[in-house]
PDB file of C-alpha atoms in Angstrom:
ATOM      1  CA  UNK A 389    -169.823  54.598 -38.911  1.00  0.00           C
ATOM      2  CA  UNK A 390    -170.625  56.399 -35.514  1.00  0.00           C
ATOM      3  CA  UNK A 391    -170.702  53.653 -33.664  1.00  0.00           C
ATOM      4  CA  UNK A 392    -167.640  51.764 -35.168  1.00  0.00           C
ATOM      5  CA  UNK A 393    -165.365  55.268 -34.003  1.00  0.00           C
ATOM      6  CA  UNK A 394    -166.717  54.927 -30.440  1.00  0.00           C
ATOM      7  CA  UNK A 395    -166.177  51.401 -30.274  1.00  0.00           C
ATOM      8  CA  UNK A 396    -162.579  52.154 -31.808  1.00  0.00           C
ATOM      9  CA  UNK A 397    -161.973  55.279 -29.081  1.00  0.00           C
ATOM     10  CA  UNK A 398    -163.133  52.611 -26.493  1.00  0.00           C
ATOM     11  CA  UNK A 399    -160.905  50.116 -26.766  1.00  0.00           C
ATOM     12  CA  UNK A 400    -157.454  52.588 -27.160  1.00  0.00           C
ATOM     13  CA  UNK A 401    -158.758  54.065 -23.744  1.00  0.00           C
ATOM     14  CA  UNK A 402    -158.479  50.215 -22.164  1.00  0.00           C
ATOM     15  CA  UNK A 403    -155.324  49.737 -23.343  1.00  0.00           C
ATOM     16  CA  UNK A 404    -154.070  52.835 -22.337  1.00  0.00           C
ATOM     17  CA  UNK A 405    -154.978  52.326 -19.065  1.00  0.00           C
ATOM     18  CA  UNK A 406    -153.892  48.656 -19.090  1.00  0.00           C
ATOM     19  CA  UNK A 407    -150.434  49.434 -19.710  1.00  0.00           C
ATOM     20  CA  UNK A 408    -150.662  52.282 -16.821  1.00  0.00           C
ATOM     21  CA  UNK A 409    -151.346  49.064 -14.691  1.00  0.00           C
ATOM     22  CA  UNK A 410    -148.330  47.320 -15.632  1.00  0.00           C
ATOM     23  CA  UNK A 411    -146.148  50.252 -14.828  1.00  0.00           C
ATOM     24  CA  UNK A 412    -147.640  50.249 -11.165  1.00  0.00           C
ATOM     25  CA  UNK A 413    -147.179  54.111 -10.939  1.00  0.00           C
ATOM     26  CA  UNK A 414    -147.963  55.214 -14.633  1.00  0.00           C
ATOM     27  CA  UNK A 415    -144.343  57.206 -14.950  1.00  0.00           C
ATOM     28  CA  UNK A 416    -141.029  55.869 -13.444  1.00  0.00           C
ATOM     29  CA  UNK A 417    -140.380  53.473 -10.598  1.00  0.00           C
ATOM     30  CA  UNK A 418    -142.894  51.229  -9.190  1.00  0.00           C
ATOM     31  CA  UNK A 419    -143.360  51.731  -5.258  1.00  0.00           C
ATOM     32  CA  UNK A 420    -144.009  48.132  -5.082  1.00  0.00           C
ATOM     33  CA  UNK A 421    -140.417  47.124  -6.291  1.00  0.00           C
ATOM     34  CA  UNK A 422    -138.800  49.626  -4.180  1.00  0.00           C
ATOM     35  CA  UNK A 423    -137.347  48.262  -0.664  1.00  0.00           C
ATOM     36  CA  UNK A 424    -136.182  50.551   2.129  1.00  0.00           C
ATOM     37  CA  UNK A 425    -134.064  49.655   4.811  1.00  0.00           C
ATOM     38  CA  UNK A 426    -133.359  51.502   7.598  1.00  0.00           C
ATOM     39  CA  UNK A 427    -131.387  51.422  10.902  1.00  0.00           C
ATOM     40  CA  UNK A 428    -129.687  53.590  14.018  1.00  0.00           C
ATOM     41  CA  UNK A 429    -126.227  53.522  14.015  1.00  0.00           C
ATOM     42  CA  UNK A 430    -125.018  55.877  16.923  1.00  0.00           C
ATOM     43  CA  UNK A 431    -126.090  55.724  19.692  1.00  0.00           C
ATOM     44  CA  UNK A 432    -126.079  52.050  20.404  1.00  0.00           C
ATOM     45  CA  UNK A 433    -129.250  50.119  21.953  1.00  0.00           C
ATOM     46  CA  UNK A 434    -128.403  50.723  25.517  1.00  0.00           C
ATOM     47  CA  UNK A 435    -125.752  53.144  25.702  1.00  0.00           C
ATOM     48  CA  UNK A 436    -124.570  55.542  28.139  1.00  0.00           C
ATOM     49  CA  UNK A 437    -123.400  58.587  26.428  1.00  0.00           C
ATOM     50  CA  UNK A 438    -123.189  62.726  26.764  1.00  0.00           C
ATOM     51  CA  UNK A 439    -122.800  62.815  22.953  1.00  0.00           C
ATOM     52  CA  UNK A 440    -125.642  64.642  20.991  1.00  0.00           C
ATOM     53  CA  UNK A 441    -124.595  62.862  17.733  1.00  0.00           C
ATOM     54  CA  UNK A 442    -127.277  60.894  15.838  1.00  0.00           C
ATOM     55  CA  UNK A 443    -126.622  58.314  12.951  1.00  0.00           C
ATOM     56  CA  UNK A 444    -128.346  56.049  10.876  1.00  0.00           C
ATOM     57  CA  UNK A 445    -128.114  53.565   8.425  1.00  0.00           C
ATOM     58  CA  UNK A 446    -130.401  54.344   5.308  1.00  0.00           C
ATOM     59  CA  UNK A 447    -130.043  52.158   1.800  1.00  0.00           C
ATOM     60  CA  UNK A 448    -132.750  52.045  -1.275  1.00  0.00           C
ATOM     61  CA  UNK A 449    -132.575  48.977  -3.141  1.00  0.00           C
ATOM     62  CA  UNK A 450    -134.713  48.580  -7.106  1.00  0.00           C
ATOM     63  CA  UNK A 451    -134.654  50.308 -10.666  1.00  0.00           C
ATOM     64  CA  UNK A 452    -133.540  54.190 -10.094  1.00  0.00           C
ATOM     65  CA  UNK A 453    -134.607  53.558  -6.145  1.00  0.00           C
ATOM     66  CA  UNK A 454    -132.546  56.467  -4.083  1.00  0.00           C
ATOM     67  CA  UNK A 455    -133.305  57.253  -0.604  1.00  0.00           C
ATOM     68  CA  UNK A 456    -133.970  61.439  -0.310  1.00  0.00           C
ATOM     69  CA  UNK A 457    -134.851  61.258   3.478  1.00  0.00           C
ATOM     70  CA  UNK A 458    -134.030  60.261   6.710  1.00  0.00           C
ATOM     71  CA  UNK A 459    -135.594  61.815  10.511  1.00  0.00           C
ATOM     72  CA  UNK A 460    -135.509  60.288  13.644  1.00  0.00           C
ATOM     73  CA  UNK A 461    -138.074  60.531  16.303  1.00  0.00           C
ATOM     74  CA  UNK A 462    -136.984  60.993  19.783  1.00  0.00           C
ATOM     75  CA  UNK A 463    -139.328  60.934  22.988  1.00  0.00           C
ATOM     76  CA  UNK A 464    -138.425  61.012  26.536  1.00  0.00           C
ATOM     77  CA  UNK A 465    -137.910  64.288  29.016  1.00  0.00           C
ATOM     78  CA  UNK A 466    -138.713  66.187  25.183  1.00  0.00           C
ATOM     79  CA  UNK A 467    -139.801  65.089  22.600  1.00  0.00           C
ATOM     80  CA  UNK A 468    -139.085  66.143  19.080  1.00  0.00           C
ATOM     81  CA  UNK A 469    -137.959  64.981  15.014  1.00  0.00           C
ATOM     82  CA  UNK A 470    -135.089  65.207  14.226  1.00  0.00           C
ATOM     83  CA  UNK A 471    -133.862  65.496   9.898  1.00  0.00           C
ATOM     84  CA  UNK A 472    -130.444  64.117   9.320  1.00  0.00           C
ATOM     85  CA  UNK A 473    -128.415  64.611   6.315  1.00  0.00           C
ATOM     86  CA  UNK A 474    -126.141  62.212   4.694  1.00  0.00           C
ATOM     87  CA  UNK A 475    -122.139  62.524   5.290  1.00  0.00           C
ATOM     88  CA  UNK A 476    -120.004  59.890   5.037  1.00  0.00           C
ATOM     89  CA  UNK A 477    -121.619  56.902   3.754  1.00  0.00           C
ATOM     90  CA  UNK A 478    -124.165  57.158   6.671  1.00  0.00           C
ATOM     91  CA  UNK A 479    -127.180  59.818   7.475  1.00  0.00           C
ATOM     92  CA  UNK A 480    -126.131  62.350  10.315  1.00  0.00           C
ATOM     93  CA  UNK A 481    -127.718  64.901  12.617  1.00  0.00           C
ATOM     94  CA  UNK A 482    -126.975  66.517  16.085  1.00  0.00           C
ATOM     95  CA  UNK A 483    -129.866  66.167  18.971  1.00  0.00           C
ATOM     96  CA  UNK A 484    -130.621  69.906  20.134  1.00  0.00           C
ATOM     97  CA  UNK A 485    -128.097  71.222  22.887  1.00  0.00           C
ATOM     98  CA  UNK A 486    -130.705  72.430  24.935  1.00  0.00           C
ATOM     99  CA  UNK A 487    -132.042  68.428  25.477  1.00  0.00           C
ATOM    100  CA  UNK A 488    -131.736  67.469  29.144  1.00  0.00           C
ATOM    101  CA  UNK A 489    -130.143  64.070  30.534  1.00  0.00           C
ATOM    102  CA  UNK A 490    -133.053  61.640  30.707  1.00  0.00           C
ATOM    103  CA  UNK A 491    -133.642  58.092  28.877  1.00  0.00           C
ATOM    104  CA  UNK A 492    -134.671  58.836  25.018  1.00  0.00           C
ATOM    105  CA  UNK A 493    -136.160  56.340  22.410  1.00  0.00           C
ATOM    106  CA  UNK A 494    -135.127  56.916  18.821  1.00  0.00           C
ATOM    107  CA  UNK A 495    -137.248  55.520  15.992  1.00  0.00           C
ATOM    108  CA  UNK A 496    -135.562  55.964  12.385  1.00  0.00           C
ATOM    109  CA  UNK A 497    -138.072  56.847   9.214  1.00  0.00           C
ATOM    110  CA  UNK A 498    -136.516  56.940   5.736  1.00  0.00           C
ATOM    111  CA  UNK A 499    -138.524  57.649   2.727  1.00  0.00           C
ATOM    112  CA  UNK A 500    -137.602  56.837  -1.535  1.00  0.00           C
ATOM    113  CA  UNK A 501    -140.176  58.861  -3.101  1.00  0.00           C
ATOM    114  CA  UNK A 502    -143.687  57.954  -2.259  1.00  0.00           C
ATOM    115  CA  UNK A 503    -142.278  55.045  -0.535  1.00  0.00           C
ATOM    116  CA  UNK A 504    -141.458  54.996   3.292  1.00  0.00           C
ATOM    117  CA  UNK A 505    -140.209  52.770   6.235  1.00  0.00           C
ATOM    118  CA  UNK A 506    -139.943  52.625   9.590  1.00  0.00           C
ATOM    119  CA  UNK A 507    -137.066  51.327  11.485  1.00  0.00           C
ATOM    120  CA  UNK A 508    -136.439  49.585  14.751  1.00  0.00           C
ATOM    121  CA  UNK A 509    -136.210  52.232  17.987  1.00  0.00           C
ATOM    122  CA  UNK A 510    -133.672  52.310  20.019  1.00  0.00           C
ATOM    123  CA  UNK A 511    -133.238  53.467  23.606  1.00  0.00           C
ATOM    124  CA  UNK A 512    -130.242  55.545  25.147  1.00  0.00           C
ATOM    125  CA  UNK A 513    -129.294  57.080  28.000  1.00  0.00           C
ATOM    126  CA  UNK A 514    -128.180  60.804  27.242  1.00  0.00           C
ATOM    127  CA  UNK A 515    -125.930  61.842  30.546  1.00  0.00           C
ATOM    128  CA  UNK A 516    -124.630  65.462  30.091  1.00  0.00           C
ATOM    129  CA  UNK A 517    -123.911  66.005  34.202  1.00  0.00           C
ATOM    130  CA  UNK A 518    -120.408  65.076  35.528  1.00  0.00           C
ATOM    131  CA  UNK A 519    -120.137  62.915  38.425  1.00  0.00           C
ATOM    132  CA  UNK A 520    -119.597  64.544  42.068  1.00  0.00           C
ATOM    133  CA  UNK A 521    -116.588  63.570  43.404  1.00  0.00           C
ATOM    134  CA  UNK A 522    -114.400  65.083  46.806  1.00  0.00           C
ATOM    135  CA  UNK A 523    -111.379  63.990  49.333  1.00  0.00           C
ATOM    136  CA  UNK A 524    -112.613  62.088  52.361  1.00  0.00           C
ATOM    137  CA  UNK A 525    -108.606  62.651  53.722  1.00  0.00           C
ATOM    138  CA  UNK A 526    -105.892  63.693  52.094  1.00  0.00           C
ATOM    139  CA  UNK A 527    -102.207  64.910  53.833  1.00  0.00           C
ATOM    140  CA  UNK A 528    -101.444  68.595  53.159  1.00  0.00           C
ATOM    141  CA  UNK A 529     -97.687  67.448  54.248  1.00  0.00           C
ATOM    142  CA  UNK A 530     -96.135  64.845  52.770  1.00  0.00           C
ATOM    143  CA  UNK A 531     -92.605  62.946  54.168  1.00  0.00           C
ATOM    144  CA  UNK A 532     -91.063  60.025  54.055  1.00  0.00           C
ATOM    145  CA  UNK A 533     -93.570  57.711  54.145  1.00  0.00           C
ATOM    146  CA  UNK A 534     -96.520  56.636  51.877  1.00  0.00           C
ATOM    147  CA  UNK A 535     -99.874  57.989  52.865  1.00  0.00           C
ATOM    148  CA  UNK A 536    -103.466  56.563  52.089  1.00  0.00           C
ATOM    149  CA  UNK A 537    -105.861  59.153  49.903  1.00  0.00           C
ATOM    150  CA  UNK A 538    -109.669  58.428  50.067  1.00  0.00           C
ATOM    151  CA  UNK A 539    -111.958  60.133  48.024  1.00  0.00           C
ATOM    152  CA  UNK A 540    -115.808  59.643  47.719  1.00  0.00           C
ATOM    153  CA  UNK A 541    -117.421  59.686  44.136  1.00  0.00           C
ATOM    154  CA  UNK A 542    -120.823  59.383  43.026  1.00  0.00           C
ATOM    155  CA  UNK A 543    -123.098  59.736  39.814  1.00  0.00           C
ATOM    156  CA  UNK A 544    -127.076  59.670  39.675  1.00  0.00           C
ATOM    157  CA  UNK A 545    -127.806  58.576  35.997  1.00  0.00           C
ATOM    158  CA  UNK A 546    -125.200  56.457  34.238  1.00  0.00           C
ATOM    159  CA  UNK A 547    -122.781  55.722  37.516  1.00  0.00           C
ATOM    160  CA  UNK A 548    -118.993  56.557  38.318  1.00  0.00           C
ATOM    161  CA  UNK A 549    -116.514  54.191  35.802  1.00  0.00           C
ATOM    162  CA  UNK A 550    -113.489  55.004  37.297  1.00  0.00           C
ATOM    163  CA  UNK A 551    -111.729  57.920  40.039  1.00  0.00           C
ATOM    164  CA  UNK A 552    -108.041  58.616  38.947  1.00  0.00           C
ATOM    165  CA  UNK A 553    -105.268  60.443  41.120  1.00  0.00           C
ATOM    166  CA  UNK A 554    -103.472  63.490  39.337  1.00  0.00           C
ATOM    167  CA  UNK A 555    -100.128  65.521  40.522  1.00  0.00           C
ATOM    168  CA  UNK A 556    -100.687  68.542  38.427  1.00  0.00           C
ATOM    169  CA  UNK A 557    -100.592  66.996  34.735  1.00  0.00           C
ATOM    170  CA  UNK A 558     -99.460  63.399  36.132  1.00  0.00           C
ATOM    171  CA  UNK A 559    -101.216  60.527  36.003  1.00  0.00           C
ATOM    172  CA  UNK A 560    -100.615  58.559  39.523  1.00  0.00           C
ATOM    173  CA  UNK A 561    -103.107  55.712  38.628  1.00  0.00           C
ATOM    174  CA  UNK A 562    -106.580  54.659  39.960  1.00  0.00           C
ATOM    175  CA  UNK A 563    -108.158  54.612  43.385  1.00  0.00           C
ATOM    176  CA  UNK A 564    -109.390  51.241  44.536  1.00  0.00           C
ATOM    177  CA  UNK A 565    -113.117  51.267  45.559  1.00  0.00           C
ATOM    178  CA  UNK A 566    -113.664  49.412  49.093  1.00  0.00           C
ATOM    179  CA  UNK A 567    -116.811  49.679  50.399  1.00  0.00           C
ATOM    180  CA  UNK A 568    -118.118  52.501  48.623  1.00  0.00           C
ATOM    181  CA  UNK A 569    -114.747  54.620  48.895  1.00  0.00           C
ATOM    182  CA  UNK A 570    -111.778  55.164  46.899  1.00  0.00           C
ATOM    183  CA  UNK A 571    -108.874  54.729  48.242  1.00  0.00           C
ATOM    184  CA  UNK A 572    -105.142  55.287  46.739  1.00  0.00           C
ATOM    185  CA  UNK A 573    -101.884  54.691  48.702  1.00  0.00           C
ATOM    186  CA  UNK A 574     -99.858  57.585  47.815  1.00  0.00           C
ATOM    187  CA  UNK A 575     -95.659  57.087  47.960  1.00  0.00           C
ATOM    188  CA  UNK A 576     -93.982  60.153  47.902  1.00  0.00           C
ATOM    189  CA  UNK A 577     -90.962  59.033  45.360  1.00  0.00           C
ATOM    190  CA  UNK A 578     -93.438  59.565  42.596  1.00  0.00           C
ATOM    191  CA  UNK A 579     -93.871  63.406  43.396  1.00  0.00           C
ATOM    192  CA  UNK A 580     -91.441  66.069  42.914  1.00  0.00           C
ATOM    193  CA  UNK A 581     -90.568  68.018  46.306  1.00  0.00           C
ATOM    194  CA  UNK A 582     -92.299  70.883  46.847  1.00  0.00           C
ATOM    195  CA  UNK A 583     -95.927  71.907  46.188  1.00  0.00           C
ATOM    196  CA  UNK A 584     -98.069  69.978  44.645  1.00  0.00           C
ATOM    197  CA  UNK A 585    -101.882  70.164  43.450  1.00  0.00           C
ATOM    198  CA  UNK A 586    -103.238  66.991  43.742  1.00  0.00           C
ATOM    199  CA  UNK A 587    -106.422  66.084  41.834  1.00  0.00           C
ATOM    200  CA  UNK A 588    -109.111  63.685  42.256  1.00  0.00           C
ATOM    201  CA  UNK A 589    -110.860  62.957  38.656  1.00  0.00           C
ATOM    202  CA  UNK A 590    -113.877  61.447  38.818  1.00  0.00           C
ATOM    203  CA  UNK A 591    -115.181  59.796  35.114  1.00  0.00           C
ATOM    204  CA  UNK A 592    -119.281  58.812  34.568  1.00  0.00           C
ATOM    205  CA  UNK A 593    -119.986  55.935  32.546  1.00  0.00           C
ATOM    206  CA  UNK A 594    -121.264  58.586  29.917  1.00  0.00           C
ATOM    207  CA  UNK A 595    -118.061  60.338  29.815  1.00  0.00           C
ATOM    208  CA  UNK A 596    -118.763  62.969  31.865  1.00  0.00           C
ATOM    209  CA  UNK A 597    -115.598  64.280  34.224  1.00  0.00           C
ATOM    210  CA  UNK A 598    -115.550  66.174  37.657  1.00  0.00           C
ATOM    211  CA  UNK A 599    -112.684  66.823  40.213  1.00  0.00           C
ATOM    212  CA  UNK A 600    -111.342  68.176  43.009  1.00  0.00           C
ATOM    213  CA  UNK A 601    -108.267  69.587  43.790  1.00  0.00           C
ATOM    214  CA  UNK A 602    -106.042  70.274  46.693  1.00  0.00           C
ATOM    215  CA  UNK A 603    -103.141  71.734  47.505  1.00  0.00           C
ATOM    216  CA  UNK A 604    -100.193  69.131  48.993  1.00  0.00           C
ATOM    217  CA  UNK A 605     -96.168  69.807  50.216  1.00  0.00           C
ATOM    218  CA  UNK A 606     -93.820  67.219  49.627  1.00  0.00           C
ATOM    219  CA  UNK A 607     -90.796  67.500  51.657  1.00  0.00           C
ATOM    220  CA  UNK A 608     -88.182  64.255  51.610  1.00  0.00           C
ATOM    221  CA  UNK A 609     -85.194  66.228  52.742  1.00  0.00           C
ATOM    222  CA  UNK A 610     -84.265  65.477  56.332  1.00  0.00           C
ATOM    223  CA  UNK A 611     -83.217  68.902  58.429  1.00  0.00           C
ATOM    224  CA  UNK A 612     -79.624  69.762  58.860  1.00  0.00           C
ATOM    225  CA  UNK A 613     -78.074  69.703  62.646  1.00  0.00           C
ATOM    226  CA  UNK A 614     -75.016  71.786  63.376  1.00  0.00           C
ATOM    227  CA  UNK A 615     -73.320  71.295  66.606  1.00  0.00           C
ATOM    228  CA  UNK A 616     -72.779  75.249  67.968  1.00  0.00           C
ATOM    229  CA  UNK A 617     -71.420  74.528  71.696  1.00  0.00           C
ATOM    230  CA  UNK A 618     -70.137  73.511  73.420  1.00  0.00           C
ATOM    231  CA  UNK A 619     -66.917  72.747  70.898  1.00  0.00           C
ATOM    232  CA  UNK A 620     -65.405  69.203  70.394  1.00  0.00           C
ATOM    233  CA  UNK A 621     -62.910  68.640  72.577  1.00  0.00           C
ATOM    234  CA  UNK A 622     -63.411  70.964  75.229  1.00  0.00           C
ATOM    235  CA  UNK A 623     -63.215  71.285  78.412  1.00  0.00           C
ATOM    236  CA  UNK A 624     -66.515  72.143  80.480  1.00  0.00           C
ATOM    237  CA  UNK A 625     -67.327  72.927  83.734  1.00  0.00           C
TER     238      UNK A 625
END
């Protein structure tokens, strides 16, 4: 009688823990039919930015799966993790202001439970110093005629995009780059007579600005000559 209860306690044990088995975990989702997926959005593979902004791309697919979080990894001039939190359909987080400009690698990590994966890294360029731009020549009097404005522009990290010519608030258009200068031919007809600050704006690939300014009279109207002697008509000696 013993031996038939032991036998009897035996055998409920080994199902018990045969239908554990089957469950994979024992209580709720298996691990093993959970898949992760899990990707950078912003920045891009390559990019040139002075943004701080981080997002990724995090989904859970399987019974009850639901992803409950997301870091990123970043190495370069610091190193550091990063844990984002989800906003808009996507997983967000800001890199820390005090992070120099440098070359970073990002590598994504979400996790469902137990279960975690790894994405692909990604490599920036984070660019948070403007460009270094100044007037090569520039009139301080303008007439008449058009005048040629050249203006030297450089940018160590991600390079200068573009140098643009200001009149106060105006946009006057782009320099031209020729050998390594930028050069803009200046009319007068598109500046209002009298003083004028005229600014040189030079824009990094990252989105970084700097400029110079100087100081520039316009002055179209010709001078007035009155005739004071001797009088028309008269007689001289």
């Amino acid at each position: 009688m013993v031996a038939r209860f032991i036998l009897t306690g035996i055998l409920s044990l080994a199902l018990l823990a045969g239908c554990n088995n089957l469950s994979g975990t024992g209580v709720g989702t298996p691990s093993s039919s959970i898949n992760l997926s899990v990707a950078i959005k912003v920045p891009a593979e390559g990019a040139f930015t002075n943004s701080l902004s981080v997002q990724v791309n995090a989904t859970a697919t399987g019974p009850g799966a639901r992803i409950d979080r997301v870091e990123v990894a970043y190495t370069g001039p610091q190193n550091g993790t990063l844990t984002l939190v989800p906003s808009g359909g996507t997983w967000q987080g800001m890199l820390p202001s005090s992070l120099p400009s440098g070359v970073y690698r990002l590598t994504p990590r979400a996790g469902a439970g137990s279960v975690e994966k790894q994405g692909d890294p990604v490599s920036f360029t984070l660019d948070r110093d403007p460009p270094s731009v100044s007037f090569i020549s520039v009139p301080t009097l303008l007439g008449q005629e058009a005048v040629e404005v050249r203006a030297s522009a450089t940018d160590t990290l991600s390079g200068v995009a573009e140098v643009r010519l200001f009149a106060g608030t105006k946009d006057l258009g782009a320099f031209t780059l020729d050998n390594g200068v930028y050069t803009f031919n200046l009319s007068p007809n598109v500046l209002p007579e009298g003083v004028v600050s005229l600014r040189a704006v030079a824009r990094d690939r990252a989105g970084n600005e700097g400029s110079v300014s100087q100081s520039l009279n316009v002055d179209r109207t010709p001078p007035v000559v009155v005739w004071k002697a001797p009088a028309d008509g008269a007689q001289v000696s």
